[in-house]
Amino acid sequence: MSKGIRCGVCGLGRIGWGFHLPAIKNCEGMELTAVADPLQERLDEAQQTYGVPYRFTDWKALGDANLIDL
């Protein structure tokens, strides 16, 4: 059962790390479900830091996976 709105973030640059990931993780009713970035090391860091269960190197694959609501 989902904890809330399943969210995905495409791009793990400065705004992703500095705003989007922490905001989603700390917002009641939102669940950080998936991220997409072409760099594998950023995906690994998102999993280690935020526990993101699904990671993609292609943003289209994230959208096609039917894992997110937002």
PDB file of N, CA and C in Angstrom, residues 6-47:
ATOM      1  N   ARG A   6       2.897   8.992  -5.104  1.00  0.00           N
ATOM      2  CA  ARG A   6       4.194   8.447  -5.516  1.00  0.00           C
ATOM      3  C   ARG A   6       4.853   9.438  -6.466  1.00  0.00           C
ATOM      4  N   CYS A   7       6.027   9.970  -6.066  1.00  0.00           N
ATOM      5  CA  CYS A   7       6.711  11.025  -6.815  1.00  0.00           C
ATOM      6  C   CYS A   7       7.986  10.517  -7.463  1.00  0.00           C
ATOM      7  N   GLY A   8       8.278  11.068  -8.624  1.00  0.00           N
ATOM      8  CA  GLY A   8       9.528  10.803  -9.316  1.00  0.00           C
ATOM      9  C   GLY A   8      10.230  12.107  -9.635  1.00  0.00           C
ATOM     10  N   VAL A   9      11.549  12.065  -9.691  1.00  0.00           N
ATOM     11  CA  VAL A   9      12.350  13.239 -10.017  1.00  0.00           C
ATOM     12  C   VAL A   9      13.243  12.894 -11.195  1.00  0.00           C
ATOM     13  N   CYS A  10      13.170  13.712 -12.242  1.00  0.00           N
ATOM     14  CA  CYS A  10      14.032  13.544 -13.412  1.00  0.00           C
ATOM     15  C   CYS A  10      15.136  14.586 -13.339  1.00  0.00           C
ATOM     16  N   GLY A  11      16.354  14.120 -13.227  1.00  0.00           N
ATOM     17  CA  GLY A  11      17.499  15.009 -13.134  1.00  0.00           C
ATOM     18  C   GLY A  11      17.913  15.222 -11.692  1.00  0.00           C
ATOM     19  N   LEU A  12      19.128  14.810 -11.371  1.00  0.00           N
ATOM     20  CA  LEU A  12      19.622  14.913  -9.998  1.00  0.00           C
ATOM     21  C   LEU A  12      20.780  15.904  -9.902  1.00  0.00           C
ATOM     22  N   GLY A  13      20.580  17.045 -10.531  1.00  0.00           N
ATOM     23  CA  GLY A  13      21.554  18.129 -10.432  1.00  0.00           C
ATOM     24  C   GLY A  13      21.322  18.922  -9.161  1.00  0.00           C
ATOM     25  N   ARG A  14      21.755  20.161  -9.160  1.00  0.00           N
ATOM     26  CA  ARG A  14      21.672  20.999  -7.959  1.00  0.00           C
ATOM     27  C   ARG A  14      20.252  21.159  -7.425  1.00  0.00           C
ATOM     28  N   ILE A  15      19.300  21.483  -8.284  1.00  0.00           N
ATOM     29  CA  ILE A  15      17.940  21.718  -7.813  1.00  0.00           C
ATOM     30  C   ILE A  15      17.311  20.416  -7.318  1.00  0.00           C
ATOM     31  N   GLY A  16      17.666  19.316  -7.955  1.00  0.00           N
ATOM     32  CA  GLY A  16      17.158  18.015  -7.503  1.00  0.00           C
ATOM     33  C   GLY A  16      17.630  17.692  -6.095  1.00  0.00           C
ATOM     34  N   TRP A  17      18.949  17.818  -5.871  1.00  0.00           N
ATOM     35  CA  TRP A  17      19.522  17.511  -4.556  1.00  0.00           C
ATOM     36  C   TRP A  17      19.199  18.558  -3.520  1.00  0.00           C
ATOM     37  N   GLY A  18      19.233  19.824  -3.928  1.00  0.00           N
ATOM     38  CA  GLY A  18      19.065  20.901  -2.971  1.00  0.00           C
ATOM     39  C   GLY A  18      17.626  21.218  -2.614  1.00  0.00           C
ATOM     40  N   PHE A  19      16.690  20.803  -3.470  1.00  0.00           N
ATOM     41  CA  PHE A  19      15.307  21.153  -3.206  1.00  0.00           C
ATOM     42  C   PHE A  19      14.333  19.983  -3.372  1.00  0.00           C
ATOM     43  N   HIS A  20      14.263  19.415  -4.572  1.00  0.00           N
ATOM     44  CA  HIS A  20      13.220  18.432  -4.866  1.00  0.00           C
ATOM     45  C   HIS A  20      13.272  17.178  -3.994  1.00  0.00           C
ATOM     46  N   LEU A  21      14.414  16.530  -3.914  1.00  0.00           N
ATOM     47  CA  LEU A  21      14.493  15.288  -3.128  1.00  0.00           C
ATOM     48  C   LEU A  21      14.168  15.515  -1.650  1.00  0.00           C
ATOM     49  N   PRO A  22      14.809  16.482  -0.982  1.00  0.00           N
ATOM     50  CA  PRO A  22      14.472  16.672   0.429  1.00  0.00           C
ATOM     51  C   PRO A  22      13.029  17.146   0.645  1.00  0.00           C
ATOM     52  N   ALA A  23      12.510  17.973  -0.252  1.00  0.00           N
ATOM     53  CA  ALA A  23      11.139  18.461  -0.091  1.00  0.00           C
ATOM     54  C   ALA A  23      10.134  17.317  -0.184  1.00  0.00           C
ATOM     55  N   ILE A  24      10.316  16.444  -1.161  1.00  0.00           N
ATOM     56  CA  ILE A  24       9.407  15.302  -1.306  1.00  0.00           C
ATOM     57  C   ILE A  24       9.547  14.362  -0.125  1.00  0.00           C
ATOM     58  N   LYS A  25      10.763  14.059   0.255  1.00  0.00           N
ATOM     59  CA  LYS A  25      11.009  13.123   1.356  1.00  0.00           C
ATOM     60  C   LYS A  25      10.403  13.625   2.667  1.00  0.00           C
ATOM     61  N   ASN A  26      10.395  14.927   2.867  1.00  0.00           N
ATOM     62  CA  ASN A  26       9.915  15.493   4.126  1.00  0.00           C
ATOM     63  C   ASN A  26       8.461  15.957   4.089  1.00  0.00           C
ATOM     64  N   CYS A  27       7.777  15.746   2.985  1.00  0.00           N
ATOM     65  CA  CYS A  27       6.400  16.210   2.853  1.00  0.00           C
ATOM     66  C   CYS A  27       5.426  15.069   3.162  1.00  0.00           C
ATOM     67  N   GLU A  28       4.615  15.276   4.166  1.00  0.00           N
ATOM     68  CA  GLU A  28       3.614  14.285   4.527  1.00  0.00           C
ATOM     69  C   GLU A  28       2.649  14.094   3.346  1.00  0.00           C
ATOM     70  N   GLY A  29       2.360  12.849   3.031  1.00  0.00           N
ATOM     71  CA  GLY A  29       1.459  12.542   1.928  1.00  0.00           C
ATOM     72  C   GLY A  29       2.155  12.333   0.603  1.00  0.00           C
ATOM     73  N   MET A  30       3.489  12.457   0.585  1.00  0.00           N
ATOM     74  CA  MET A  30       4.260  12.222  -0.631  1.00  0.00           C
ATOM     75  C   MET A  30       5.291  11.130  -0.371  1.00  0.00           C
ATOM     76  N   GLU A  31       5.542  10.335  -1.388  1.00  0.00           N
ATOM     77  CA  GLU A  31       6.499   9.237  -1.294  1.00  0.00           C
ATOM     78  C   GLU A  31       7.502   9.352  -2.437  1.00  0.00           C
ATOM     79  N   LEU A  32       8.784   9.433  -2.120  1.00  0.00           N
ATOM     80  CA  LEU A  32       9.834   9.496  -3.132  1.00  0.00           C
ATOM     81  C   LEU A  32      10.050   8.088  -3.676  1.00  0.00           C
ATOM     82  N   THR A  33       9.533   7.841  -4.861  1.00  0.00           N
ATOM     83  CA  THR A  33       9.462   6.491  -5.411  1.00  0.00           C
ATOM     84  C   THR A  33      10.530   6.203  -6.455  1.00  0.00           C
ATOM     85  N   ALA A  34      10.844   7.181  -7.315  1.00  0.00           N
ATOM     86  CA  ALA A  34      11.755   6.910  -8.425  1.00  0.00           C
ATOM     87  C   ALA A  34      12.514   8.170  -8.825  1.00  0.00           C
ATOM     88  N   VAL A  35      13.700   7.953  -9.363  1.00  0.00           N
ATOM     89  CA  VAL A  35      14.510   9.043  -9.905  1.00  0.00           C
ATOM     90  C   VAL A  35      15.093   8.617 -11.242  1.00  0.00           C
ATOM     91  N   ALA A  36      15.418   9.618 -12.051  1.00  0.00           N
ATOM     92  CA  ALA A  36      16.079   9.366 -13.331  1.00  0.00           C
ATOM     93  C   ALA A  36      17.227  10.349 -13.498  1.00  0.00           C
ATOM     94  N   ASP A  37      18.351   9.830 -13.937  1.00  0.00           N
ATOM     95  CA  ASP A  37      19.525  10.645 -14.224  1.00  0.00           C
ATOM     96  C   ASP A  37      20.449   9.800 -15.088  1.00  0.00           C
ATOM     97  N   PRO A  38      21.149  10.397 -16.048  1.00  0.00           N
ATOM     98  CA  PRO A  38      22.042   9.602 -16.887  1.00  0.00           C
ATOM     99  C   PRO A  38      23.296   9.087 -16.168  1.00  0.00           C
ATOM    100  N   LEU A  39      23.615   9.650 -15.003  1.00  0.00           N
ATOM    101  CA  LEU A  39      24.822   9.244 -14.286  1.00  0.00           C
ATOM    102  C   LEU A  39      24.501   8.223 -13.190  1.00  0.00           C
ATOM    103  N   GLN A  40      25.052   7.048 -13.316  1.00  0.00           N
ATOM    104  CA  GLN A  40      24.785   5.964 -12.368  1.00  0.00           C
ATOM    105  C   GLN A  40      25.185   6.322 -10.949  1.00  0.00           C
ATOM    106  N   GLU A  41      26.260   7.081 -10.781  1.00  0.00           N
ATOM    107  CA  GLU A  41      26.688   7.433  -9.430  1.00  0.00           C
ATOM    108  C   GLU A  41      25.669   8.320  -8.715  1.00  0.00           C
ATOM    109  N   ARG A  42      24.970   9.167  -9.457  1.00  0.00           N
ATOM    110  CA  ARG A  42      23.911   9.978  -8.846  1.00  0.00           C
ATOM    111  C   ARG A  42      22.728   9.107  -8.426  1.00  0.00           C
ATOM    112  N   LEU A  43      22.412   8.129  -9.257  1.00  0.00           N
ATOM    113  CA  LEU A  43      21.328   7.201  -8.922  1.00  0.00           C
ATOM    114  C   LEU A  43      21.674   6.396  -7.677  1.00  0.00           C
ATOM    115  N   ASP A  44      22.910   5.940  -7.600  1.00  0.00           N
ATOM    116  CA  ASP A  44      23.353   5.179  -6.430  1.00  0.00           C
ATOM    117  C   ASP A  44      23.291   6.042  -5.167  1.00  0.00           C
ATOM    118  N   GLU A  45      23.705   7.290  -5.289  1.00  0.00           N
ATOM    119  CA  GLU A  45      23.673   8.195  -4.138  1.00  0.00           C
ATOM    120  C   GLU A  45      22.233   8.471  -3.689  1.00  0.00           C
ATOM    121  N   ALA A  46      21.310   8.598  -4.639  1.00  0.00           N
ATOM    122  CA  ALA A  46      19.895   8.803  -4.292  1.00  0.00           C
ATOM    123  C   ALA A  46      19.349   7.600  -3.535  1.00  0.00           C
ATOM    124  N   GLN A  47      19.766   6.422  -3.929  1.00  0.00           N
ATOM    125  CA  GLN A  47      19.316   5.217  -3.234  1.00  0.00           C
ATOM    126  C   GLN A  47      19.911   5.170  -1.833  1.00  0.00           C
TER     127      GLN A  47
END
